[in-house]
Coordinates of C-alpha atoms and ligand atoms in Angstrom, one line a residue:
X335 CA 10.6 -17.1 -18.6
X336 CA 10.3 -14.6 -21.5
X337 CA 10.4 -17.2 -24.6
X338 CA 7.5 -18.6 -22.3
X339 CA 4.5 -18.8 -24.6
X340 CA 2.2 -17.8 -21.7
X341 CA 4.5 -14.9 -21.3
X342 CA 2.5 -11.4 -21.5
X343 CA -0.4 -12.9 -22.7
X344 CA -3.6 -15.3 -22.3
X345 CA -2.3 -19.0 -22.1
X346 CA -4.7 -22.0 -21.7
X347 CA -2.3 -24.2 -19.0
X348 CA -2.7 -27.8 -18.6
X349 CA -1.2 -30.5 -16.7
X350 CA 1.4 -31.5 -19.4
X351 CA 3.2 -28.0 -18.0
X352 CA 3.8 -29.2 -14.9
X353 CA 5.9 -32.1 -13.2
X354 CA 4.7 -33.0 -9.7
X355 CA 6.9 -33.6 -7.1
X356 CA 7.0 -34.5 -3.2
X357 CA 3.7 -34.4 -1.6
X358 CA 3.4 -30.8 0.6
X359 CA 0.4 -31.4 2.4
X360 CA -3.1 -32.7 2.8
X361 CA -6.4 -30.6 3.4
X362 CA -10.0 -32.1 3.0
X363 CA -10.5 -31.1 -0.1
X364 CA -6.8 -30.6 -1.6
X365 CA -3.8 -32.5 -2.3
X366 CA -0.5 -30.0 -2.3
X367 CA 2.4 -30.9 -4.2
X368 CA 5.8 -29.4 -5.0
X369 CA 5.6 -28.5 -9.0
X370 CA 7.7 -27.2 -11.1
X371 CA 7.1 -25.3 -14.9
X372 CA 8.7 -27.7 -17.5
X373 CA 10.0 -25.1 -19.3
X374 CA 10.8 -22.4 -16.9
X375 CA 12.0 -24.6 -14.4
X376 CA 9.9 -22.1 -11.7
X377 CA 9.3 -24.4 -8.5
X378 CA 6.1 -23.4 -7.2
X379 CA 3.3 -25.5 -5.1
X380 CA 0.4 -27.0 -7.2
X381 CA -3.3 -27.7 -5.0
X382 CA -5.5 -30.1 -6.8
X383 CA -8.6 -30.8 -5.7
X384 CA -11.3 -33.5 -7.1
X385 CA -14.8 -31.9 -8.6
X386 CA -16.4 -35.0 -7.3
X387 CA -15.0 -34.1 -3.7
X388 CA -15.8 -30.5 -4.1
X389 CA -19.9 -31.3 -4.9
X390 CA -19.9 -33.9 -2.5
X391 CA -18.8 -31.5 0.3
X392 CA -21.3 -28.8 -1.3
X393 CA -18.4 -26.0 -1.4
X394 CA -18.1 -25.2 -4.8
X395 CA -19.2 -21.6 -4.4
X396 CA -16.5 -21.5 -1.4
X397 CA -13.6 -22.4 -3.8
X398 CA -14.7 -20.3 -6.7
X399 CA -15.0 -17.5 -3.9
X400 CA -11.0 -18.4 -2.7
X401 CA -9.9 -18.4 -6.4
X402 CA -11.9 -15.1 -7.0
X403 CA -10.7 -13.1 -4.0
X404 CA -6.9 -15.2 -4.3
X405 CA -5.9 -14.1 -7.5
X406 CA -6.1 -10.8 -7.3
X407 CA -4.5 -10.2 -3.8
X408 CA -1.0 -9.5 -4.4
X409 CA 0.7 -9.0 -0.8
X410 CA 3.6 -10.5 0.9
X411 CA 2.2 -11.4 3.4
X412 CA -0.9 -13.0 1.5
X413 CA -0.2 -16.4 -0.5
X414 CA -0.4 -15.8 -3.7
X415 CA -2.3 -17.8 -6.6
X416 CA 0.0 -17.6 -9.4
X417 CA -2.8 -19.4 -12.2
X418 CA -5.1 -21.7 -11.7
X419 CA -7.0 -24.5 -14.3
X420 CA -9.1 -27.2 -14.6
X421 CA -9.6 -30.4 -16.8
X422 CA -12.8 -32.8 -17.0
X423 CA -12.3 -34.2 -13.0
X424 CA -9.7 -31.8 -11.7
X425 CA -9.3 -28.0 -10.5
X426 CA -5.2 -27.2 -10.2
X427 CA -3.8 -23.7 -8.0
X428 CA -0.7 -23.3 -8.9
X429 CA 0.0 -21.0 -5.3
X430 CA 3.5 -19.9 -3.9
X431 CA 5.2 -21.6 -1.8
X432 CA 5.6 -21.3 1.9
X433 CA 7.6 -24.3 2.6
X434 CA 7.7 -24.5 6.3
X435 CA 3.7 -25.1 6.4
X436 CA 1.1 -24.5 8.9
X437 CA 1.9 -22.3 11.7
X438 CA -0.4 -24.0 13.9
X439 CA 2.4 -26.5 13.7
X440 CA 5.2 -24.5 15.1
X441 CA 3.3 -23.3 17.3
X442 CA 2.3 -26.5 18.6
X443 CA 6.1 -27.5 18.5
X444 CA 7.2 -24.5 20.1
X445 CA 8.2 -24.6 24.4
X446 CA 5.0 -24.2 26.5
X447 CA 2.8 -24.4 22.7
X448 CA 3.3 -20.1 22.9
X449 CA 5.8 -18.4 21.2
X450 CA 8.3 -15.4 22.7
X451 CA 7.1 -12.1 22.5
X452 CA 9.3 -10.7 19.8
X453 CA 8.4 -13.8 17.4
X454 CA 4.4 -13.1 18.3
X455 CA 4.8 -9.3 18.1
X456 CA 6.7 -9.8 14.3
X457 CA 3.7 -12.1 13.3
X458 CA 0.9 -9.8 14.6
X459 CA 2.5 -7.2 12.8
X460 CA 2.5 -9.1 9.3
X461 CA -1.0 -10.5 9.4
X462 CA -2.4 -6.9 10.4
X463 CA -0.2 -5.6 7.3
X464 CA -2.3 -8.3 5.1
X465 CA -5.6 -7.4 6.6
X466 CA -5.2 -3.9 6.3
X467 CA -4.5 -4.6 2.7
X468 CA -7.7 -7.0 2.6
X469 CA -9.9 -4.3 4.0
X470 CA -8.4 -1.7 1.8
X471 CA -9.2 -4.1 -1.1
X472 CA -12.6 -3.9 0.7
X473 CA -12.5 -8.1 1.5
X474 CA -12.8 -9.3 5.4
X475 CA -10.7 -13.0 5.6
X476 CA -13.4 -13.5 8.2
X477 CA -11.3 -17.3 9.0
X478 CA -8.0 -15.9 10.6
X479 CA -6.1 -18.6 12.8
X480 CA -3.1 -20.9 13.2
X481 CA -4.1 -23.3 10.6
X482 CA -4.5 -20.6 8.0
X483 CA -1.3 -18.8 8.0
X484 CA 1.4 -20.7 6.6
X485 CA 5.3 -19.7 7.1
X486 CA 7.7 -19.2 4.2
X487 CA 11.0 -20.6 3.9
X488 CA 12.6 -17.6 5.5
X489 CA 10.3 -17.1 8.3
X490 CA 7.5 -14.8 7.1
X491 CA 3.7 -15.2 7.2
X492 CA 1.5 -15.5 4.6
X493 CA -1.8 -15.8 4.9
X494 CA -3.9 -18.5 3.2
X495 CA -7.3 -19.8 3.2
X496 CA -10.0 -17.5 1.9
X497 CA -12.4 -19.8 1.9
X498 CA -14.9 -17.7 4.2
X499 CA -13.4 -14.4 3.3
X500 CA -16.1 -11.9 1.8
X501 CA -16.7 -9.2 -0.1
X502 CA -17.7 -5.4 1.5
X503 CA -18.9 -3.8 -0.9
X504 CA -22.6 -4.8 -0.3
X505 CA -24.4 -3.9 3.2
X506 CA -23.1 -5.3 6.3
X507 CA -23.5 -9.1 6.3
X508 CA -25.1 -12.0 8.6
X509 CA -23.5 -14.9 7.7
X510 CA -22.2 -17.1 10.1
X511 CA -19.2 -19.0 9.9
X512 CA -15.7 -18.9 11.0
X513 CA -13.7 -21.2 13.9
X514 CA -16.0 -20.8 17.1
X515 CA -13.2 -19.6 19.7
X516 CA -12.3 -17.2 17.1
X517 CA -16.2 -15.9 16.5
X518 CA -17.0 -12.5 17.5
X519 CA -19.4 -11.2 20.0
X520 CA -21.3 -9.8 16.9
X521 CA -21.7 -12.8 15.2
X522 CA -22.1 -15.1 18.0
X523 CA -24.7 -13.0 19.1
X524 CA -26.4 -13.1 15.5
X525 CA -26.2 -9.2 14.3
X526 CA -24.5 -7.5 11.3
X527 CA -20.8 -7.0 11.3
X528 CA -18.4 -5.9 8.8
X529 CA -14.2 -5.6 8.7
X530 CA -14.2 -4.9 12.1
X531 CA -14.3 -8.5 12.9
X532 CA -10.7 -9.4 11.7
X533 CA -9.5 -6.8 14.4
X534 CA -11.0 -9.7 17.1
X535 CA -9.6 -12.3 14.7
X536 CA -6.2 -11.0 15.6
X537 CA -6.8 -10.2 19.0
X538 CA -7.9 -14.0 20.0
X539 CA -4.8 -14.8 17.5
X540 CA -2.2 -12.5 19.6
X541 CA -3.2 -14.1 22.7
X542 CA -3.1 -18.0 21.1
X543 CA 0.8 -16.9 19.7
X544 CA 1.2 -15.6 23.4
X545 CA -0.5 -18.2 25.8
X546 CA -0.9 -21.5 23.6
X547 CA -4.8 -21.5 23.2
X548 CA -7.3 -19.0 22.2
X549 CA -8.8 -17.6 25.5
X550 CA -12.2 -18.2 25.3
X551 CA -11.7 -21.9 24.9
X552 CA -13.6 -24.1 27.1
X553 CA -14.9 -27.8 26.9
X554 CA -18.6 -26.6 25.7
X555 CA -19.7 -25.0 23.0
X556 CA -22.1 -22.9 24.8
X557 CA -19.5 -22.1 27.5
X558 CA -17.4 -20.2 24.7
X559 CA -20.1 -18.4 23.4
X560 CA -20.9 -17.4 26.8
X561 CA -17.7 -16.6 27.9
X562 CA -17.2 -14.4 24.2
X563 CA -20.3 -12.4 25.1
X564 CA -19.0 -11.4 28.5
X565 CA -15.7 -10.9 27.6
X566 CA -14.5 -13.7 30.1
X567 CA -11.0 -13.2 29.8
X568 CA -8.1 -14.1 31.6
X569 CA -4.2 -12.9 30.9
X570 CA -1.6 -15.1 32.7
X571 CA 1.2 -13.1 35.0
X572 CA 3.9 -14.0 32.5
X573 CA 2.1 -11.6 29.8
X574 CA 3.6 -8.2 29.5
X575 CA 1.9 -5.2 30.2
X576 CA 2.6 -3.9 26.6
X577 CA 0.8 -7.0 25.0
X578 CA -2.1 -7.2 27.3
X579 CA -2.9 -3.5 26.2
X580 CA -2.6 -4.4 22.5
X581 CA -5.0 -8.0 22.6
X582 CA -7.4 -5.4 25.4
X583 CA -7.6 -2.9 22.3
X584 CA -8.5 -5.6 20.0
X585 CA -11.0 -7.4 22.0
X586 CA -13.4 -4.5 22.7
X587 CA -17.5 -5.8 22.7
X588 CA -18.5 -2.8 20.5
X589 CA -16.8 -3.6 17.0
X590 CA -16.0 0.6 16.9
X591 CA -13.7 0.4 19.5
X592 CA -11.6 -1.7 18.4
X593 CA -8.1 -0.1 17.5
X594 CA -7.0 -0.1 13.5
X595 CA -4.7 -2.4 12.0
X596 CA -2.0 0.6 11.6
X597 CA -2.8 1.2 15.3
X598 CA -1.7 -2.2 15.4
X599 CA 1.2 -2.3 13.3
X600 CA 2.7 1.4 15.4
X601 CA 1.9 -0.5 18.9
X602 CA 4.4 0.1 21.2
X603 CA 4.7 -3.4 21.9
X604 CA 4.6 -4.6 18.7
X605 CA 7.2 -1.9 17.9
X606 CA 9.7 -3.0 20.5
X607 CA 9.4 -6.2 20.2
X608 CA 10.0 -6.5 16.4
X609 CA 13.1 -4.7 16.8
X610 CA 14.3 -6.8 19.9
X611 CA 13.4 -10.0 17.0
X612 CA 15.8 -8.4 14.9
X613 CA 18.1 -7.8 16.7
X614 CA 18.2 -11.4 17.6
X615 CA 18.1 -13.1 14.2
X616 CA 21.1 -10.3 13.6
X617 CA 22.9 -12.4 16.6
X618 CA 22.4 -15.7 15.2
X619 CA 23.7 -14.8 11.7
Ligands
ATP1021 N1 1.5 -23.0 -0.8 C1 1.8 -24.0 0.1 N2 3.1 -24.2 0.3 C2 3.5 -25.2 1.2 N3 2.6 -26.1 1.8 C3 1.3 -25.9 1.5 C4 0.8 -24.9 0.7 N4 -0.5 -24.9 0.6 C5 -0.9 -25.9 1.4 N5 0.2 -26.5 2.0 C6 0.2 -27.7 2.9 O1 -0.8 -28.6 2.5 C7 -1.8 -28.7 3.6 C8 -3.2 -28.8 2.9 O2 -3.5 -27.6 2.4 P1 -5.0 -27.3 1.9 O3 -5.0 -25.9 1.4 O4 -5.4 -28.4 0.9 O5 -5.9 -27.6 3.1 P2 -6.4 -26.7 4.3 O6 -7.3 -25.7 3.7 O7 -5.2 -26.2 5.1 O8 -7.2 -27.8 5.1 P3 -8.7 -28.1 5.1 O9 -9.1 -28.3 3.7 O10 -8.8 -29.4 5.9 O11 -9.3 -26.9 5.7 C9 -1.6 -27.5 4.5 O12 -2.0 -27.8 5.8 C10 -0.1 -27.2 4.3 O13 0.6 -28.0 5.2

């Protein structure tokens, strides 16, 4: 890596560098492939996506905002973009790679579509360690759900997709956007909001890794929102106290009462339950 010519210093990549491999993945704008540096032989996972596509779509501004933000969050738990270029028709991320994909998949896979409360309780715990580091970075990811986390080889989260993610530094913002049965009650209802809103995120995430759907979802669009603004929520008997408490603390109405992401990360439940997970993987080795 150190004879490198791009090591310590500015280096204008291009495509020559790279040999493509298996296909990783498909988004609708991206193609992800497994890549590796010719002359390092480093194996990482290379996201190309057509200019054509990306002006057709009208989210140019959206991927320069995800490459802006991207590259210069450096968290475990956040995926990282290791370079990026682009040639006359192309724009190439060269990201990490988390090579057992979407979570929404696993989830899905997973008995009853929920997962058990350790393995929930360990992945609340790692995407409120990458928000926390988001917020202190002042950015809100603003898009938090299954299909935006990805899992590494080895079991951990990182979180991908900044697409929507914003900014804080300016006054409190009105833009809408985000998955509607993840929305807040302050943007569904239309008013400011700031980083508060990734707290809810990861409440209505908690619940879907607990239950198997996010739990305002109803058939109608106007049901959710109305359900969202009442706080029409229902926890089946098989929940435990301790995590009922943590997604109640999370999905509070006023965005102030919402508990902190190191609130979240010292829970009780989240606490216990990490450990039991633990103690379990411990077994199985
Ligand atoms: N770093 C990565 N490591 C492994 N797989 C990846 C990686 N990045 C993306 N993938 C896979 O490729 C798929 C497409 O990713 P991409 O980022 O293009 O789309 P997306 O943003 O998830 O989807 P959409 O564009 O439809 O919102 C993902 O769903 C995932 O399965």
């Amino acid at each position: 890596m150190m004879k490198h010519p791009a090591y310590g210093q500015v280096y204008q990549w291009s495509p020559e560098d790279f040999e493509l491999g298996a296909p990783l993945g498909r988004g609708k704008f991206g193609r992800v492939y497994m890549a590796r540096e010719r002359m390092s032989g480093y194996m990482f996972a290379m996201k190309i996506m057509f200019k054509t596509e990306l002006q057709r779509g009208g989210v140019q501004r959206q991927v320069l905002r995800e490459i802006e933000i991207q590259s210069r969050l450096k968290h475990p738990h956040i995926l990282r973009l290791l370079t990026w270029f682009h040639d006359h028709n192309k724009i190439y991320l060269a990201l990490e790679i988390a090579a057992q994909g979407e979570l929404y998949k696993h989830l899905r896979n997973s008995p009853g579509s929920r997962f058990p409360e350790p393995r929930a309780a360990k992945y609340t715990y790692q995407v409120a360690d990458a928000l926390n580091y988001c917020h202190v970075n002042n950015v809100i990811h603003r898009d938090l759900k299954p299909e935006n986390i990805l899992l590494t080889a080895d079991d951990n989260l990182k979180l991908a997709d900044f697409g929507w993610s914003a900014h804080t530094l300016s006054n409190k913002r009105r833009t809408m956007c985000g998955t509607l049965d993840y929305l807040p009650p302050e943007m569904v209802e239309g008013n400011s909001y700031d980083d508060s809103v990734d707290q809810w995120c990861l409440g209505i995430l908690t619940y879907e890794f607990l239950v198997g759907s996010p739990p305002f979802e109803s058939n109608d669009q106007e049901m959710t929102y109305e359900k969202i603004k009442k706080l029409d929520i229902r926890f089946p008997e098989y929940l435990s106290t301790g995590s009922k408490d943590l997604i109640s603390r999370l999905l509070r109405k006023p965005s102030t009462a919402r508990i902190t992401l190191i609130q979240v990360m010292t829970h009780p439940w989240v606490r216990e339950n990490m450990r039991k997970y633990e103690a379990m993987k411990a077994m199985q080795k």
